[in-house]
Short mmCIF file of C-alpha atoms and ligand atoms in Angstrom, two decimals:
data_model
loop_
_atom_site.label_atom_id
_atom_site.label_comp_id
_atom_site.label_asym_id
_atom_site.label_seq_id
_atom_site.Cartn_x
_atom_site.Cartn_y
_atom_site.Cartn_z
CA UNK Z 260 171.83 35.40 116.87
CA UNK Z 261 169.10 37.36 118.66
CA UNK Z 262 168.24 39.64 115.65
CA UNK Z 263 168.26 36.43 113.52
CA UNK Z 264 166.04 34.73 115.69
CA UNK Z 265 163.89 36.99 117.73
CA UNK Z 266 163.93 40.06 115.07
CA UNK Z 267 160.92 41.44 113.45
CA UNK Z 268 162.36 41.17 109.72
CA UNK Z 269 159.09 41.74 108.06
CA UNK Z 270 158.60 45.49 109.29
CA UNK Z 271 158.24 47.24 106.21
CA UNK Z 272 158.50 50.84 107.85
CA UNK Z 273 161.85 49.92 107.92
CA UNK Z 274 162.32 49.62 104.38
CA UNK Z 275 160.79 52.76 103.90
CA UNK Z 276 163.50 54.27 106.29
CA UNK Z 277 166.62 52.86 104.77
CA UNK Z 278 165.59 52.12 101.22
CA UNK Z 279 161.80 54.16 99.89
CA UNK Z 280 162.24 53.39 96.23
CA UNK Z 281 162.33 49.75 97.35
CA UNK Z 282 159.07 49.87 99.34
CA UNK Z 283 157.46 51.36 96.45
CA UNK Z 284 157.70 47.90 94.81
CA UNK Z 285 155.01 45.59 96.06
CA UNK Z 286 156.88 42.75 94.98
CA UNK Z 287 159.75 43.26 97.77
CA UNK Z 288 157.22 44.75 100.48
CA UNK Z 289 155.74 41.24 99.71
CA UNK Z 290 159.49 39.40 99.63
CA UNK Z 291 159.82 41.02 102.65
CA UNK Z 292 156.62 39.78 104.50
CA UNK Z 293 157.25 36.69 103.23
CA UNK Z 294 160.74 35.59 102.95
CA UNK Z 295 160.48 32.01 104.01
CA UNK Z 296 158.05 31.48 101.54
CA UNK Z 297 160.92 30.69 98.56
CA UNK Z 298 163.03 29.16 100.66
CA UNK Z 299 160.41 26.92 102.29
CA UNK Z 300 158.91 26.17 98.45
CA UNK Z 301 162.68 25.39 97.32
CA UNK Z 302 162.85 23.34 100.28
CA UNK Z 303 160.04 21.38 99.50
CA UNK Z 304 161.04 20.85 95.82
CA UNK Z 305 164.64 19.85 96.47
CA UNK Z 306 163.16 17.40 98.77
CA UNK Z 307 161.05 15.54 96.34
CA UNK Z 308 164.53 15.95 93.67
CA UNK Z 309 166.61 14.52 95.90
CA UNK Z 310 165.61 13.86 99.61
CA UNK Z 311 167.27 14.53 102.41
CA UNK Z 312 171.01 14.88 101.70
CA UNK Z 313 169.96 17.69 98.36
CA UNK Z 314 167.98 19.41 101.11
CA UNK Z 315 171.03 19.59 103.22
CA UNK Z 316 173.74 20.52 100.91
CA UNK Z 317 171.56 22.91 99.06
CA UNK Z 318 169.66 24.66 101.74
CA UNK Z 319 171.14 23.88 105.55
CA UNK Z 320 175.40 24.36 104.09
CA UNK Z 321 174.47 27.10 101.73
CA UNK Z 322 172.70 29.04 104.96
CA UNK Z 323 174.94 27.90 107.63
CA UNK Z 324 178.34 29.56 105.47
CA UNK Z 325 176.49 32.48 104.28
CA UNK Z 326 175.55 32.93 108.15
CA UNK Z 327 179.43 32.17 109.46
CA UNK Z 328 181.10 34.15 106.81
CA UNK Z 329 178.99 37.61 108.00
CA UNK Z 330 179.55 37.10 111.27
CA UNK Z 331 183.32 36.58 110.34
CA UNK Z 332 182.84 40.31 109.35
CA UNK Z 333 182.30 41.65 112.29
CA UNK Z 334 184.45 39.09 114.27
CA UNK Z 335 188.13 38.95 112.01
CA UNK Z 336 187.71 42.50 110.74
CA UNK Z 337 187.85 43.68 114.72
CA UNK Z 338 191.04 41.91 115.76
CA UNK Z 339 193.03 41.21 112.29
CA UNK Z 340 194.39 43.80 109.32
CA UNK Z 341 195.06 47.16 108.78
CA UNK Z 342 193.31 50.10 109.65
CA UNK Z 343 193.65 53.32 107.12
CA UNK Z 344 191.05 55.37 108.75
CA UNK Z 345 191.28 56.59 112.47
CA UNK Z 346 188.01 55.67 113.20
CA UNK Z 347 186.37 55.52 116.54
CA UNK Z 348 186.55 51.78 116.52
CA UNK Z 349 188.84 48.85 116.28
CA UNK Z 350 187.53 48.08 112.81
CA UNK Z 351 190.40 46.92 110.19
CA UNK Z 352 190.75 45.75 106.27
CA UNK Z 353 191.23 42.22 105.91
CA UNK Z 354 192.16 41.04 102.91
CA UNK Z 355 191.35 37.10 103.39
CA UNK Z 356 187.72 38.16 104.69
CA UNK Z 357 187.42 40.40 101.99
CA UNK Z 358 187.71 37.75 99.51
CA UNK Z 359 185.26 35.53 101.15
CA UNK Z 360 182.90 37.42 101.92
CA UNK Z 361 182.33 39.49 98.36
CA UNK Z 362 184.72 42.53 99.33
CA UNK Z 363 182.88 42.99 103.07
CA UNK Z 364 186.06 42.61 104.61
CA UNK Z 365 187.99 45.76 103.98
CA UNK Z 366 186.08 46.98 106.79
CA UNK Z 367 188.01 49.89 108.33
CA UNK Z 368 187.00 51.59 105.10
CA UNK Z 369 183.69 50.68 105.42
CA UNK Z 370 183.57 51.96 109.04
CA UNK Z 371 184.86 55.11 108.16
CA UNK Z 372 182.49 55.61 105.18
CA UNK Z 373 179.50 53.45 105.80
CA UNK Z 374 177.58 54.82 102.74
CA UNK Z 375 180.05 53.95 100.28
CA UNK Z 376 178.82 51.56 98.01
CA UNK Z 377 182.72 50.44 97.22
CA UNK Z 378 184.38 48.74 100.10
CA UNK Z 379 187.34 47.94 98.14
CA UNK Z 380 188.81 51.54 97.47
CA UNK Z 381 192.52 50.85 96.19
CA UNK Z 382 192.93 48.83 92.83
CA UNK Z 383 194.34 46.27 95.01
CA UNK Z 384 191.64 45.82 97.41
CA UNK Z 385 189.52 43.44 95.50
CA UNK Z 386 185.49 43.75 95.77
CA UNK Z 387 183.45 41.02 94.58
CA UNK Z 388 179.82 43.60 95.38
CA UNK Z 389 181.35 46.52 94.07
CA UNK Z 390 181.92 44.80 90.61
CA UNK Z 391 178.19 43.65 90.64
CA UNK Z 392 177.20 47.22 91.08
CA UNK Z 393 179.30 48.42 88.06
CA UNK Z 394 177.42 46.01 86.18
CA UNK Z 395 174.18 46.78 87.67
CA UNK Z 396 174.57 50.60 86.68
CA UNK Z 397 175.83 49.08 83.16
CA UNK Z 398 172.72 47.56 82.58
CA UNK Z 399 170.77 50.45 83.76
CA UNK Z 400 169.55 48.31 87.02
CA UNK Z 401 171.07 50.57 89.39
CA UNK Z 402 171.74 54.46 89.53
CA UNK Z 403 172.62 56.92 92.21
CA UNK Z 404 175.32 55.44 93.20
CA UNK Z 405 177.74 56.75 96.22
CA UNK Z 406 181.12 56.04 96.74
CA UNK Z 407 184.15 57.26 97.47
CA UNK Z 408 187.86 56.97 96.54
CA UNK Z 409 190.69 56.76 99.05
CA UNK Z 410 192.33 60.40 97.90
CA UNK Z 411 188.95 61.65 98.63
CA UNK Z 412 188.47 60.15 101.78
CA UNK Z 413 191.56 60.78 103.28
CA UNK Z 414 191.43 63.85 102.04
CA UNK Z 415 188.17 63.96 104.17
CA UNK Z 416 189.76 62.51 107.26
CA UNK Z 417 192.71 65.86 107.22
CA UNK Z 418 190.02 68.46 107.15
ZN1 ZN P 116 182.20 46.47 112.26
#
């Protein structure tokens, strides 16, 4: 709640930390600078569409369950599931959070190989982000992928 509230989320050094080829794009050094500006706009529109209640539904819900199902990340994922990695932390796949939450939830694997792109790294461990990546690199939208497969990251783990 602090970050959200109190945190500086229009520092654009930090995009140029964690992600350059993004802060080489003015329009998302802007988006970032700016980010209640669409939301504010959309406000504003849904408002005259509908009033109140569209405002609500649309904008306060859509936030407010986008907000609760993160947090359920780190929350469920620490106490519930199954942990294939020995990691240094309590963090475990759950396979109800992962399905809310657009594959976040099989976060043991995540934990133990943060850079992954793929959460989900069995067949069975179903990743709603990881799919939209695929198509992504498909369309030629995204390249440079990494992941990494479970035989290669337990393999990892052994050495
Ligand atoms: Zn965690």
């Amino acid at each position: 709640m602090g970050w959200i509230i109190l945190g500086d989320h229009s520092d654009n050094r930090m995009i140029s930390k964690y992600a350059p080829d993004l802060a080489k794009i003015r329009f998302y050094v802007w988006l970032n600078q700016f980010h209640w500006l669409p939301i504010t706009v959309l406000a504003v529109l849904l408002l005259l569409l509908g009033g109140v209640s569209l405002v609500l539904w649309a904008i306060a819900f859509r936030v407010v369950l986008g907000h609760h199902a993160t947090w359920l990340v780190n929350s469920a994922t620490h106490m519930w599931g199954t942990r294939r990695f020995a990691t240094r932390d309590d963090s475990r796949n759950t396979w109800w959070v992962a399905l809310i939450t657009f594959g976040e939830g099989w976060h043991n694997n995540h934990h133990a190989h943060p850079t992954s792109a793929r959460h989900g790294l069995a067949w069975y461990e179903f990743d709603q982000s990881w799919i939209q990546i695929r198509i992504l690199k498909l369309l030629g939208l995204a390249k440079s992928i990494h992941t990494v497969t479970v035989d290669s990251a337990l393999a990892e783990q052994e050495v």
